[in-house]
Coordinates of C-alpha atoms in Angstrom, one line a residue:
Chain A
M1 CA -7.6 -23.4 -80.0
I2 CA -10.6 -23.7 -78.0
S3 CA -13.6 -21.2 -78.9
L4 CA -15.1 -18.7 -76.1
E5 CA -18.4 -20.6 -76.7
H6 CA -16.9 -23.9 -75.7
I7 CA -15.1 -22.2 -72.6
R8 CA -18.1 -21.0 -71.6
Q9 CA -20.1 -23.9 -72.1
I10 CA -17.4 -26.1 -70.0
L11 CA -17.7 -22.8 -67.1
L12 CA -21.7 -23.2 -67.2
D13 CA -21.7 -27.0 -67.1
R14 CA -23.0 -27.4 -63.4
S15 CA -23.0 -31.6 -64.0
P16 CA -20.6 -33.1 -61.4
A17 CA -19.9 -35.7 -63.7
T18 CA -18.5 -33.3 -66.5
L19 CA -16.0 -31.5 -63.7
E20 CA -15.0 -34.9 -62.9
K21 CA -14.0 -36.0 -66.1
L22 CA -12.3 -32.7 -66.8
A23 CA -10.2 -33.0 -63.3
G24 CA -9.2 -36.8 -64.3
K25 CA -7.9 -35.6 -67.6
A26 CA -6.2 -32.4 -65.4
A27 CA -4.9 -34.7 -62.7
Q28 CA -3.4 -37.6 -65.1
L29 CA -1.7 -34.9 -67.3
T30 CA -0.3 -33.0 -64.2
Q31 CA 1.1 -35.9 -63.0
Q32 CA 2.5 -37.2 -66.5
Y33 CA 4.5 -33.6 -66.8
F34 CA 5.1 -32.4 -63.3
G35 CA 5.0 -35.7 -61.4
R36 CA 4.3 -35.4 -57.8
T37 CA 5.9 -32.2 -56.8
I38 CA 4.6 -28.9 -55.6
G39 CA 6.9 -25.6 -56.3
L40 CA 7.0 -23.3 -53.1
Y41 CA 7.6 -19.4 -53.3
A42 CA 6.8 -16.3 -51.1
P43 CA 5.7 -12.9 -51.8
L44 CA 7.9 -9.9 -50.6
Y45 CA 6.3 -6.6 -50.7
L46 CA 8.7 -3.7 -50.8
S47 CA 6.8 -0.7 -51.6
N48 CA 3.0 0.3 -51.6
Y49 CA 3.4 3.5 -53.2
C50 CA 1.2 3.5 -56.5
G51 CA 0.5 6.0 -59.3
S52 CA -2.3 4.3 -60.6
Y53 CA -5.9 4.2 -59.7
C54 CA -7.3 0.5 -59.9
T55 CA -10.4 0.7 -58.3
Y56 CA -10.3 -2.8 -56.6
C57 CA -6.5 -2.7 -55.4
G58 CA -5.6 -2.1 -51.8
F59 CA -2.6 0.1 -52.8
H60 CA -4.3 2.3 -55.3
S61 CA -3.3 6.0 -55.5
H62 CA -6.5 7.2 -54.0
N63 CA -6.4 5.1 -51.1
R64 CA -5.4 6.8 -47.9
I65 CA -3.0 4.0 -46.4
K66 CA 0.3 4.9 -45.0
R67 CA 2.7 4.8 -48.0
F68 CA 5.8 3.5 -47.4
K69 CA 9.2 1.6 -49.0
L70 CA 11.4 -0.8 -47.3
T71 CA 15.2 0.9 -47.2
P72 CA 17.8 -1.7 -48.0
E73 CA 18.3 -2.5 -44.6
E74 CA 14.7 -3.2 -44.1
M75 CA 14.9 -5.4 -47.2
R76 CA 17.4 -7.4 -46.2
Q77 CA 15.7 -8.2 -42.8
E78 CA 12.7 -9.3 -44.4
M79 CA 14.5 -11.1 -46.8
A80 CA 16.4 -13.0 -44.2
Y81 CA 13.3 -14.0 -42.2
L82 CA 11.8 -15.6 -45.4
A83 CA 15.3 -17.4 -46.3
N84 CA 15.3 -18.6 -42.8
Q85 CA 12.1 -19.9 -43.0
G86 CA 13.4 -22.1 -45.8
I87 CA 12.3 -20.1 -49.1
E88 CA 14.4 -20.3 -52.2
N89 CA 12.0 -18.6 -54.6
I90 CA 10.9 -15.1 -54.0
L91 CA 8.5 -12.9 -55.6
L92 CA 9.5 -8.9 -54.9
L93 CA 6.3 -6.9 -55.4
T94 CA 5.6 -3.3 -55.6
G95 CA 3.1 -1.0 -56.5
E96 CA 3.2 0.9 -59.7
S97 CA 5.0 4.0 -59.4
Y98 CA 7.6 4.6 -61.8
Q99 CA 8.9 7.8 -59.7
L100 CA 9.1 6.5 -56.2
T101 CA 10.3 2.9 -57.2
P102 CA 12.4 3.4 -60.4
M103 CA 14.6 1.0 -62.0
E104 CA 17.4 1.8 -59.4
Y105 CA 15.4 0.7 -56.4
L106 CA 14.3 -2.5 -58.3
Q107 CA 17.9 -3.1 -58.8
E108 CA 19.1 -2.4 -55.6
A109 CA 16.5 -4.9 -54.2
V110 CA 17.1 -7.7 -56.6
G111 CA 21.1 -7.1 -55.9
I112 CA 20.3 -7.8 -51.8
A113 CA 17.9 -10.8 -52.8
N114 CA 20.7 -12.2 -54.8
D115 CA 22.3 -12.9 -51.4
Y116 CA 19.4 -14.8 -50.0
F117 CA 17.6 -16.8 -52.8
S118 CA 18.7 -18.8 -55.7
S119 CA 15.4 -17.8 -57.7
I120 CA 14.0 -14.1 -58.1
S121 CA 10.9 -13.1 -60.0
L122 CA 9.2 -9.5 -59.9
E123 CA 5.6 -8.3 -59.8
V124 CA 6.2 -4.6 -60.7
H125 CA 4.7 -1.8 -63.0
P126 CA 5.8 -3.0 -66.6
L127 CA 8.9 -1.8 -67.9
E128 CA 10.9 -1.5 -71.0
T129 CA 12.7 -4.3 -72.9
G130 CA 16.1 -2.7 -71.7
Q131 CA 15.1 -2.5 -68.5
Y132 CA 14.0 -6.3 -68.3
A133 CA 17.2 -7.1 -69.9
Q134 CA 19.1 -5.0 -67.1
L135 CA 17.2 -6.9 -64.6
F136 CA 17.5 -10.0 -66.0
A137 CA 21.7 -9.6 -66.1
G138 CA 21.3 -8.6 -62.1
G139 CA 19.6 -12.0 -61.3
V140 CA 15.8 -11.9 -62.3
D141 CA 14.9 -15.0 -63.7
G142 CA 10.7 -14.4 -63.7
I143 CA 8.4 -11.6 -64.4
A144 CA 4.8 -11.7 -63.3
V145 CA 2.3 -9.1 -65.5
Y146 CA -1.5 -10.0 -65.3
Q147 CA -3.7 -8.4 -67.7
E148 CA -6.4 -8.4 -64.8
T149 CA -9.1 -8.5 -67.9
Y150 CA -9.0 -8.6 -71.3
D151 CA -12.2 -6.6 -71.5
R152 CA -10.9 -3.3 -73.2
K153 CA -13.9 -1.3 -71.8
L154 CA -14.0 -2.8 -68.3
Y155 CA -10.1 -2.1 -68.2
S156 CA -10.5 1.4 -68.9
Q157 CA -13.4 1.5 -65.9
V158 CA -11.4 -0.1 -63.2
H159 CA -7.8 1.1 -64.3
R160 CA -8.9 5.0 -64.0
S161 CA -5.4 6.6 -64.3
G162 CA -1.8 6.1 -64.2
I163 CA 0.6 3.6 -66.3
K164 CA -2.0 1.1 -65.8
A165 CA -4.6 2.6 -67.5
D166 CA -2.8 1.9 -70.8
Y167 CA -4.3 -1.5 -72.2
D168 CA -1.6 -1.9 -74.8
F169 CA 1.7 -1.1 -73.0
R170 CA 0.5 -3.8 -70.3
Y171 CA -0.2 -6.5 -73.1
R172 CA 3.1 -5.9 -74.7
A173 CA 4.9 -6.1 -71.3
P174 CA 5.4 -10.1 -71.6
Q175 CA 6.7 -9.6 -74.9
R176 CA 9.5 -7.0 -73.8
A177 CA 10.5 -9.0 -70.8
A178 CA 11.0 -12.2 -73.0
G179 CA 12.8 -9.9 -75.3
G180 CA 14.9 -8.7 -72.3
G181 CA 16.1 -12.4 -71.8
I182 CA 13.7 -13.0 -68.6
R183 CA 13.3 -17.2 -68.6
S184 CA 9.9 -17.3 -66.6
I185 CA 6.7 -15.2 -67.3
T186 CA 3.6 -15.3 -65.6
L187 CA 0.4 -14.0 -67.0
G188 CA -2.8 -13.8 -65.2
I189 CA -6.5 -12.7 -64.9
L190 CA -8.2 -11.3 -62.1
L191 CA -11.2 -13.3 -61.7
G192 CA -14.5 -11.5 -60.2
L193 CA -13.7 -8.4 -62.7
A194 CA -15.1 -9.5 -66.1
D195 CA -16.8 -12.7 -67.7
P196 CA -14.5 -15.3 -66.8
A197 CA -15.0 -16.9 -70.0
E198 CA -14.0 -14.3 -72.0
D199 CA -11.3 -13.4 -69.9
L200 CA -10.1 -16.9 -70.2
C201 CA -10.2 -17.2 -74.0
S202 CA -8.1 -14.0 -74.4
L203 CA -5.4 -15.2 -71.8
Y204 CA -5.1 -18.5 -74.0
Q205 CA -4.7 -16.4 -76.8
H206 CA -2.2 -14.4 -75.0
L207 CA -0.3 -17.3 -74.0
R208 CA 0.0 -18.9 -77.5
L209 CA 1.1 -15.8 -78.7
M210 CA 3.9 -15.6 -76.3
E211 CA 4.6 -19.4 -76.7
K212 CA 4.5 -18.9 -80.7
N213 CA 7.1 -15.9 -80.5
Y214 CA 8.9 -16.7 -77.3
P215 CA 9.3 -20.5 -77.5
G216 CA 12.4 -20.5 -74.8
V217 CA 10.2 -18.8 -71.8
E218 CA 8.6 -20.8 -69.4
Y219 CA 4.8 -19.7 -69.0
S220 CA 2.9 -20.1 -65.9
L221 CA -0.5 -18.9 -65.5
S222 CA -2.4 -17.4 -62.3
F223 CA -5.9 -17.2 -61.4
P224 CA -6.3 -15.1 -58.4
R225 CA -9.9 -14.3 -57.2
L226 CA -10.7 -10.6 -56.3
K227 CA -10.4 -10.6 -52.5
P228 CA -11.9 -7.9 -50.5
I229 CA -9.2 -5.3 -48.6
K230 CA -9.7 -4.8 -44.9
A231 CA -13.7 -6.7 -45.5
K232 CA -14.5 -4.0 -48.3
D233 CA -15.7 -6.0 -51.5
F234 CA -15.0 -5.1 -55.1
V235 CA -16.3 -8.2 -57.0
K236 CA -18.0 -7.4 -60.0
A237 CA -18.3 -11.2 -61.4
S238 CA -18.4 -13.4 -58.8
V239 CA -16.3 -16.7 -59.8
D240 CA -17.5 -19.9 -57.5
D241 CA -15.3 -22.7 -56.2
A242 CA -16.6 -25.1 -58.7
T243 CA -16.0 -22.8 -61.5
F244 CA -12.6 -22.0 -60.2
I245 CA -11.3 -25.4 -60.2
K246 CA -12.7 -25.9 -63.7
I247 CA -10.6 -23.4 -64.9
I248 CA -7.5 -24.6 -63.0
C249 CA -8.3 -28.2 -64.6
L250 CA -9.2 -27.0 -68.3
T251 CA -6.3 -24.7 -68.5
R252 CA -4.1 -27.9 -67.5
V253 CA -5.7 -29.9 -70.2
L254 CA -5.2 -27.1 -72.9
F255 CA -1.9 -26.4 -71.9
P256 CA -0.1 -29.9 -70.3
R257 CA 3.4 -28.1 -69.5
V258 CA 2.4 -24.7 -68.2
G259 CA 2.8 -23.5 -64.6
I260 CA -0.2 -22.8 -62.6
N261 CA 0.3 -20.8 -59.4
L262 CA -1.9 -20.6 -56.5
S263 CA -1.8 -17.8 -54.0
T264 CA -2.6 -17.6 -50.3
R265 CA -5.7 -15.7 -51.5
E266 CA -7.6 -19.0 -51.7
R267 CA -9.1 -20.7 -48.3
P268 CA -6.5 -23.7 -47.1
W269 CA -9.5 -25.8 -48.1
I270 CA -9.6 -25.0 -51.7
R271 CA -5.4 -25.4 -51.7
D272 CA -5.3 -28.8 -50.1
H273 CA -7.7 -30.2 -52.8
V274 CA -6.5 -28.8 -55.7
L275 CA -3.0 -30.2 -55.5
G276 CA -2.8 -32.4 -58.2
L277 CA -5.4 -31.3 -60.3
G278 CA -3.2 -28.6 -62.4
V279 CA -1.7 -26.3 -59.7
T280 CA 2.2 -26.8 -60.0
R281 CA 3.5 -23.6 -57.3
L282 CA 1.9 -22.2 -54.3
S283 CA 3.0 -19.2 -52.4
A284 CA 3.2 -20.0 -48.5
G285 CA 3.5 -18.2 -45.1
S286 CA 2.6 -15.0 -47.3
N287 CA 2.0 -11.6 -45.8
T288 CA 0.9 -8.8 -48.7
S289 CA 2.0 -5.9 -46.5
V290 CA 5.2 -3.9 -46.7
G291 CA 7.0 -5.0 -44.0
G292 CA 4.7 -7.5 -43.0
Y293 CA 6.8 -10.1 -42.0
T294 CA 9.2 -8.7 -39.4
L295 CA 8.7 -4.9 -39.4
K296 CA 5.0 -3.9 -39.1
A297 CA 2.4 -5.5 -36.1
V298 CA -0.5 -6.7 -37.8
D299 CA -2.9 -3.5 -36.8
E300 CA -0.2 -1.4 -38.7
Q301 CA -0.3 -3.2 -41.9
D302 CA -2.5 -2.4 -44.9
P303 CA -2.6 -5.3 -47.3
Q304 CA -2.6 -5.3 -51.0
F305 CA -5.7 -8.0 -50.3
D306 CA -6.8 -10.0 -47.7
I307 CA -5.4 -13.4 -47.4
E308 CA -7.1 -16.6 -46.7
D309 CA -4.4 -19.1 -46.0
H310 CA -2.4 -18.2 -42.8
R311 CA -0.3 -21.4 -42.2
S312 CA 3.2 -21.2 -41.9
L313 CA 5.5 -22.8 -44.7
A314 CA 6.1 -25.4 -42.5
Q315 CA 2.6 -26.5 -41.8
I316 CA 1.9 -26.2 -45.7
I317 CA 5.1 -28.3 -46.5
A318 CA 3.4 -30.9 -43.8
V319 CA 0.3 -30.9 -45.9
I320 CA 2.0 -31.2 -49.0
K321 CA 4.0 -34.2 -47.6
K322 CA 0.5 -35.7 -46.0
S323 CA -0.7 -35.6 -49.6
H324 CA 2.1 -37.4 -51.2
F325 CA 3.6 -34.7 -53.0
D326 CA 7.2 -33.5 -52.7
P327 CA 7.3 -29.8 -51.6
I328 CA 10.2 -28.2 -53.8
L329 CA 12.1 -25.4 -52.7
T330 CA 15.1 -25.2 -54.5
D331 CA 14.3 -25.4 -58.6
W332 CA 16.8 -23.0 -59.8
R333 CA 20.6 -22.8 -59.3
R334 CA 21.5 -18.8 -60.5
I335 CA 24.2 -18.9 -63.1
K336 CA 25.4 -15.4 -64.2
N337 CA 22.8 -14.1 -66.3
P338 CA 24.3 -12.8 -69.6
S339 CA 23.9 -9.1 -70.1
A340 CA 26.2 -8.6 -73.4
L341 CA 23.6 -11.0 -75.2
Y342 CA 21.1 -8.2 -74.7
S343 CA 23.1 -5.2 -74.8
S344 CA 23.3 -5.2 -78.3
W345 CA 19.2 -5.1 -77.9
Q346 CA 19.4 -2.2 -75.7
K347 CA 21.6 -0.1 -77.9
G348 CA 19.0 -0.7 -80.6
Chain B
M1 CA 13.4 -81.0 -60.8
M2 CA 13.7 -79.0 -64.2
E3 CA 17.2 -77.9 -65.3
T4 CA 17.5 -74.3 -65.6
I5 CA 19.6 -73.6 -68.9
E6 CA 21.6 -70.2 -68.8
P7 CA 21.7 -68.8 -72.6
S8 CA 25.5 -69.1 -73.8
I9 CA 25.5 -65.5 -75.4
S10 CA 27.6 -63.8 -73.1
D11 CA 27.5 -59.6 -73.0
R12 CA 30.1 -57.1 -72.6
P13 CA 29.6 -54.5 -70.0
L14 CA 28.7 -51.0 -71.4
K15 CA 31.6 -49.0 -71.3
I16 CA 31.4 -45.2 -71.3
A17 CA 34.6 -43.3 -71.1
G18 CA 36.4 -46.0 -69.9
K19 CA 34.1 -46.9 -66.6
E20 CA 32.1 -50.0 -67.1
F21 CA 28.3 -51.0 -66.1
S22 CA 26.8 -54.0 -66.0
N23 CA 23.4 -52.6 -65.7
R24 CA 22.2 -50.8 -68.9
F25 CA 19.2 -48.8 -67.2
L26 CA 19.7 -45.4 -66.3
L27 CA 17.4 -43.4 -63.7
G28 CA 16.5 -40.0 -63.9
T29 CA 15.6 -38.3 -60.1
G30 CA 13.0 -35.5 -61.1
K31 CA 9.3 -35.5 -60.2
F32 CA 9.2 -38.4 -57.4
K33 CA 6.6 -37.6 -54.7
N34 CA 9.2 -38.3 -51.9
K35 CA 13.2 -38.9 -51.7
K36 CA 12.4 -42.5 -50.3
D37 CA 10.7 -43.5 -53.5
L38 CA 13.6 -42.7 -55.2
Q39 CA 16.3 -44.3 -53.1
D40 CA 13.8 -47.3 -53.3
A41 CA 14.1 -47.2 -57.6
I42 CA 17.5 -47.2 -57.3
A43 CA 17.8 -50.1 -55.2
A44 CA 15.2 -51.9 -56.5
S45 CA 16.4 -51.4 -60.6
G46 CA 20.0 -51.7 -59.5
T47 CA 20.7 -48.7 -61.8
Q48 CA 24.5 -47.7 -62.1
I49 CA 24.0 -44.6 -63.4
V50 CA 21.8 -41.4 -61.9
T51 CA 20.6 -38.1 -63.5
V52 CA 20.3 -35.2 -61.2
A53 CA 19.3 -31.9 -62.4
L54 CA 21.9 -29.6 -60.7
R55 CA 19.0 -26.6 -60.2
R56 CA 17.4 -29.3 -57.8
I57 CA 20.4 -29.7 -55.6
D58 CA 20.1 -27.6 -52.6
L59 CA 23.4 -27.7 -50.5
E60 CA 23.2 -24.6 -48.8
R61 CA 20.4 -25.0 -46.3
H62 CA 16.6 -26.1 -46.2
E63 CA 15.9 -29.2 -48.2
E64 CA 16.5 -33.0 -48.1
N65 CA 19.8 -33.0 -50.0
I66 CA 18.8 -35.3 -52.5
L67 CA 22.1 -36.5 -53.4
E68 CA 21.9 -38.3 -49.9
Y69 CA 19.8 -40.9 -51.5
I70 CA 21.9 -41.7 -54.0
P71 CA 24.4 -44.1 -53.3
K72 CA 28.0 -43.4 -53.1
D73 CA 28.7 -46.5 -55.7
V74 CA 26.4 -45.3 -58.6
T75 CA 27.7 -42.7 -60.9
L76 CA 26.5 -39.4 -60.8
L77 CA 25.5 -37.7 -64.0
I78 CA 24.7 -33.8 -63.5
N79 CA 22.2 -32.6 -65.9
T80 CA 21.9 -29.3 -67.4
S81 CA 18.2 -28.7 -67.2
G82 CA 17.0 -25.2 -67.8
A83 CA 19.9 -24.2 -70.2
R84 CA 18.6 -22.6 -73.2
N85 CA 21.9 -22.3 -74.9
A86 CA 25.5 -23.7 -74.6
R87 CA 26.8 -20.9 -72.6
E88 CA 24.4 -21.6 -70.0
A89 CA 25.0 -25.6 -70.3
V90 CA 28.6 -24.6 -69.7
A91 CA 28.2 -22.8 -66.7
I92 CA 26.2 -25.2 -65.3
A93 CA 28.7 -27.9 -65.9
H94 CA 31.4 -25.5 -64.5
L95 CA 29.4 -24.7 -61.4
A96 CA 28.7 -28.7 -61.1
R97 CA 32.3 -29.5 -61.3
D98 CA 33.2 -26.5 -58.9
S99 CA 30.6 -27.9 -56.3
G100 CA 32.2 -31.2 -56.1
Y101 CA 29.8 -33.2 -58.5
G102 CA 32.2 -34.8 -60.6
D103 CA 32.6 -34.3 -64.5
W104 CA 29.7 -36.7 -66.2
I105 CA 27.5 -34.1 -67.6
K106 CA 24.7 -34.8 -69.2
I107 CA 24.1 -32.1 -71.7
E108 CA 20.1 -30.6 -72.2
V109 CA 19.8 -27.7 -74.2
I110 CA 16.1 -27.1 -74.4
N111 CA 14.9 -23.5 -75.7
D112 CA 11.1 -24.7 -76.4
S113 CA 9.1 -24.8 -73.2
K114 CA 6.0 -26.1 -75.1
Y115 CA 7.7 -29.4 -76.4
L116 CA 11.0 -29.6 -74.8
L117 CA 12.8 -30.7 -77.8
P118 CA 16.4 -30.2 -77.4
D119 CA 18.3 -27.7 -79.4
N120 CA 20.9 -30.0 -81.4
E121 CA 23.2 -27.1 -82.7
E122 CA 23.4 -25.7 -79.2
T123 CA 24.1 -29.5 -78.1
V124 CA 26.9 -29.7 -80.0
K125 CA 28.5 -26.5 -79.3
A126 CA 28.4 -27.2 -75.3
T127 CA 29.7 -30.6 -76.0
E128 CA 32.8 -29.0 -78.3
I129 CA 33.5 -26.8 -75.3
L130 CA 33.4 -29.0 -72.6
A131 CA 34.8 -32.3 -73.8
K132 CA 37.7 -30.3 -74.5
E133 CA 37.9 -29.2 -71.0
G134 CA 38.0 -32.8 -69.8
F135 CA 34.1 -33.3 -69.1
T136 CA 32.7 -36.9 -69.8
I137 CA 29.7 -35.8 -72.0
L138 CA 26.2 -37.6 -72.9
P139 CA 24.3 -35.4 -74.6
Y140 CA 20.6 -35.4 -74.8
M141 CA 19.6 -34.8 -78.3
Y142 CA 16.9 -35.2 -81.0
P143 CA 17.9 -38.0 -83.3
D144 CA 19.6 -36.8 -86.2
L145 CA 22.5 -38.8 -88.0
Y146 CA 24.5 -35.5 -88.7
T147 CA 24.1 -34.1 -85.1
A148 CA 25.0 -37.7 -83.8
R149 CA 28.2 -37.6 -85.9
A150 CA 29.0 -34.1 -84.7
L151 CA 28.6 -35.1 -81.5
V152 CA 31.2 -38.1 -81.9
K153 CA 33.6 -35.4 -83.6
A154 CA 33.2 -33.4 -80.6
N155 CA 34.0 -36.2 -78.3
A156 CA 31.1 -37.1 -76.4
A157 CA 30.9 -40.3 -74.6
T158 CA 27.3 -41.2 -75.7
V159 CA 24.8 -39.8 -78.0
M160 CA 21.5 -39.6 -76.3
P161 CA 18.6 -39.6 -78.7
L162 CA 14.9 -39.0 -77.4
G163 CA 12.3 -41.9 -78.0
S164 CA 9.4 -39.1 -78.3
L165 CA 8.7 -36.0 -76.3
I166 CA 9.6 -35.8 -72.8
G167 CA 7.1 -37.1 -70.5
S168 CA 5.0 -38.1 -72.8
H169 CA 4.8 -41.8 -72.7
Q170 CA 4.8 -42.3 -76.2
G171 CA 7.5 -44.7 -76.6
L172 CA 9.6 -45.1 -79.4
Q173 CA 8.0 -42.7 -81.8
T174 CA 11.5 -42.1 -83.1
R175 CA 12.1 -45.7 -83.9
E176 CA 13.6 -45.6 -87.5
F177 CA 15.9 -42.8 -86.9
I178 CA 17.2 -44.1 -83.5
Q179 CA 17.9 -47.1 -85.5
I180 CA 19.9 -45.3 -88.0
L181 CA 22.1 -43.9 -85.1
V182 CA 22.2 -47.4 -83.7
D183 CA 23.7 -48.8 -87.3
E184 CA 25.9 -45.9 -87.9
I185 CA 27.3 -44.1 -84.7
A186 CA 30.5 -45.5 -82.8
V187 CA 29.8 -44.5 -79.6
P188 CA 26.8 -46.2 -77.1
I189 CA 23.4 -44.8 -78.3
I190 CA 21.1 -44.3 -74.9
V191 CA 17.4 -44.0 -75.7
D192 CA 16.2 -41.2 -73.4
A193 CA 12.7 -39.5 -72.9
G194 CA 9.0 -40.8 -73.8
L195 CA 9.4 -44.2 -72.7
G196 CA 6.1 -44.9 -70.8
A197 CA 6.6 -48.9 -70.1
P198 CA 9.0 -51.1 -69.5
S199 CA 7.9 -52.9 -73.2
H200 CA 9.2 -49.5 -74.9
A201 CA 12.8 -50.0 -73.2
A202 CA 12.8 -53.5 -74.2
E203 CA 11.6 -52.4 -77.8
A204 CA 14.7 -49.8 -77.5
M205 CA 17.3 -52.4 -76.4
E206 CA 15.9 -54.7 -79.2
L207 CA 16.9 -52.2 -81.7
G208 CA 20.5 -52.4 -80.3
A209 CA 20.4 -49.4 -78.3
A210 CA 23.4 -49.6 -75.6
G211 CA 21.2 -48.4 -72.8
V212 CA 17.7 -46.8 -71.7
L213 CA 17.2 -43.5 -69.4
A214 CA 13.7 -43.3 -67.9
N215 CA 12.0 -41.0 -65.3
T216 CA 8.8 -39.7 -65.4
A217 CA 7.5 -43.2 -66.0
I218 CA 8.7 -44.1 -63.0
A219 CA 8.4 -41.4 -61.1
S220 CA 4.8 -40.8 -61.7
A221 CA 4.1 -44.8 -61.0
L222 CA 2.2 -45.8 -57.8
H223 CA 4.8 -48.1 -57.0
P224 CA 8.0 -46.2 -58.4
A225 CA 10.3 -49.2 -56.8
A226 CA 8.1 -51.8 -58.9
I227 CA 8.2 -50.1 -62.1
A228 CA 12.1 -49.1 -61.9
K229 CA 12.5 -52.9 -61.7
A230 CA 10.2 -53.5 -64.3
F231 CA 12.3 -51.4 -66.5
S232 CA 15.6 -52.9 -65.6
L233 CA 14.4 -56.4 -66.5
A234 CA 12.6 -55.1 -69.6
V235 CA 16.3 -53.2 -70.7
E236 CA 18.1 -56.9 -69.8
G237 CA 15.7 -58.7 -71.4
G238 CA 15.7 -56.4 -74.7
R239 CA 19.4 -56.3 -74.7
L240 CA 19.4 -60.5 -74.6
A241 CA 16.9 -60.3 -77.3
Y242 CA 19.1 -58.1 -79.4
L243 CA 22.2 -60.4 -78.6
S244 CA 20.3 -63.4 -79.6
K245 CA 20.1 -61.9 -83.4
M246 CA 16.4 -62.5 -83.0
A247 CA 14.5 -62.4 -86.2
K248 CA 13.2 -59.1 -87.0
S249 CA 9.5 -58.3 -88.3
L250 CA 9.3 -58.4 -92.1
P251 CA 6.7 -56.3 -94.1
Q252 CA 5.5 -59.9 -95.9
A253 CA 5.2 -63.4 -95.0
N254 CA 8.3 -65.3 -95.0
A255 CA 8.2 -68.8 -96.3
S256 CA 9.6 -71.1 -93.3
S257 CA 11.3 -73.4 -95.7
P258 CA 13.8 -71.3 -97.9
L259 CA 12.8 -71.4 -101.7
T260 CA 16.5 -71.8 -103.0
G261 CA 17.7 -74.1 -99.9
F262 CA 17.9 -77.3 -102.5
L263 CA 20.7 -75.2 -104.2
F264 CA 23.0 -75.4 -101.0
E265 CA 21.8 -79.2 -100.1
A266 CA 24.7 -81.5 -99.5
T267 CA 23.4 -84.0 -102.5
E268 CA 21.3 -83.8 -105.3
N269 CA 17.8 -85.9 -104.7
F270 CA 17.7 -86.9 -108.4

């Protein structure tokens, strides 16, 4: 495994030649293992209720925003909109509220999403293994749970209260998800919070731990850069574009088969240029507000973060094709996920 | 004008489950930058068997349907990519048949996302179930003799051992074990995975493989149709070399005049 010193050395190296060499290797490996394809997905925010106080997040419990969650009818409306755009791979998100978006709510949303999408992922509060197993049986293929930062001291400073303040419960969430049968797990760090070299090193260790213990899971990584919320900046340790690209390329070189996601937090200029350098999935046509696709006018929206790439799915597809990549909307065919296999676990 | 001499060796077509194929090159359809490249690669190679992951077929709505780019006279081999165990592979096969994609199934059961190595035990289980249900099963496997025998016993139509790790382009890293399968297994051995160059495909055919499947090496080349044709020609060349009973490499020098040849001469010289 690569050392922290080595990661730091690579990230601090400002030489264009070094970056080019790294990018060349990353591009070659990406093409070798993923070909010229880019997966596409869209986020759908179900609720902005949140019981955690995370200083950098637009949904945190102390923030005075209009709180609401989608009703089943509203979910259908938002989902139908995205499905009509061509989205097959949906990421359902909530704030972290065990009370207001409990399991029953998530299960209902997943049940509805089954009618519209071939692949369903969740980015919600960490759950217990039995709950992940229930969601898997209900049709959930993927779980995204980011540690945000692996710096425990900083973690407790920025996650001040709520369930998210429990570092270890969150750290073990991917293990519980894998134990519940989830096929695809995304880990990530929020760039801009802590020393990127340290967080990257810890993320790689977390991923290796998962790979060794749950080899059947498909892993992806995300590197969201902390964004302003309604123009208010929370960045503590800025990660510039060159460092960001190096993080993607280094990850590809160290983990040739791992998926790398890139959201609309990033500018079109960055997103267009990193195709082929390691990124395997892009979000497209995204809105980060609850009801943002069809229910709320822009001036009524309270986004989790400000997005930078406002292009539609069709526009993103055109860009991908122009760059000689195949945009992949369908990469999953639902079969009934087994609940019986995991029921013994739940009983235990 | 120089006379062209055709070799007198004749070959039988590759026969799988009673169906005959004159071309022994099989093509995978993933990772191409567009469907046109795939279509051109099929045409240029003359492949007669093409494998498609069920998970990549979007019949409902949005994408260009990949099946529209595969000629009707090409045999469609649906693969179970994404299956982590026998149960899931069986479910995918059922879905494929119910969707009207036929009953030729390449079983891929992979429960390791780092190396993408197939799970032989689960592959045998899935083969047993599906072959009994009348599917034609071409199982992808790690080249192990016992597994190959179990697959044959389960009525697999072929055995498809990996040459090296999927997408690695490392060629025949499992050469010795594939040779054992070629020597011992009665059904066609089709080498799949890890072949990065036409020379790798030729090598597999020289060993006596009945066919070769490639995907990444073709999809990721700058000119997919050209490399697909090169693979097909290499497969043909390797096959001809195998049929020619070419001399195999030996661990030490071998005298070109046999040392004991005099014993078999017609008459004594003294």
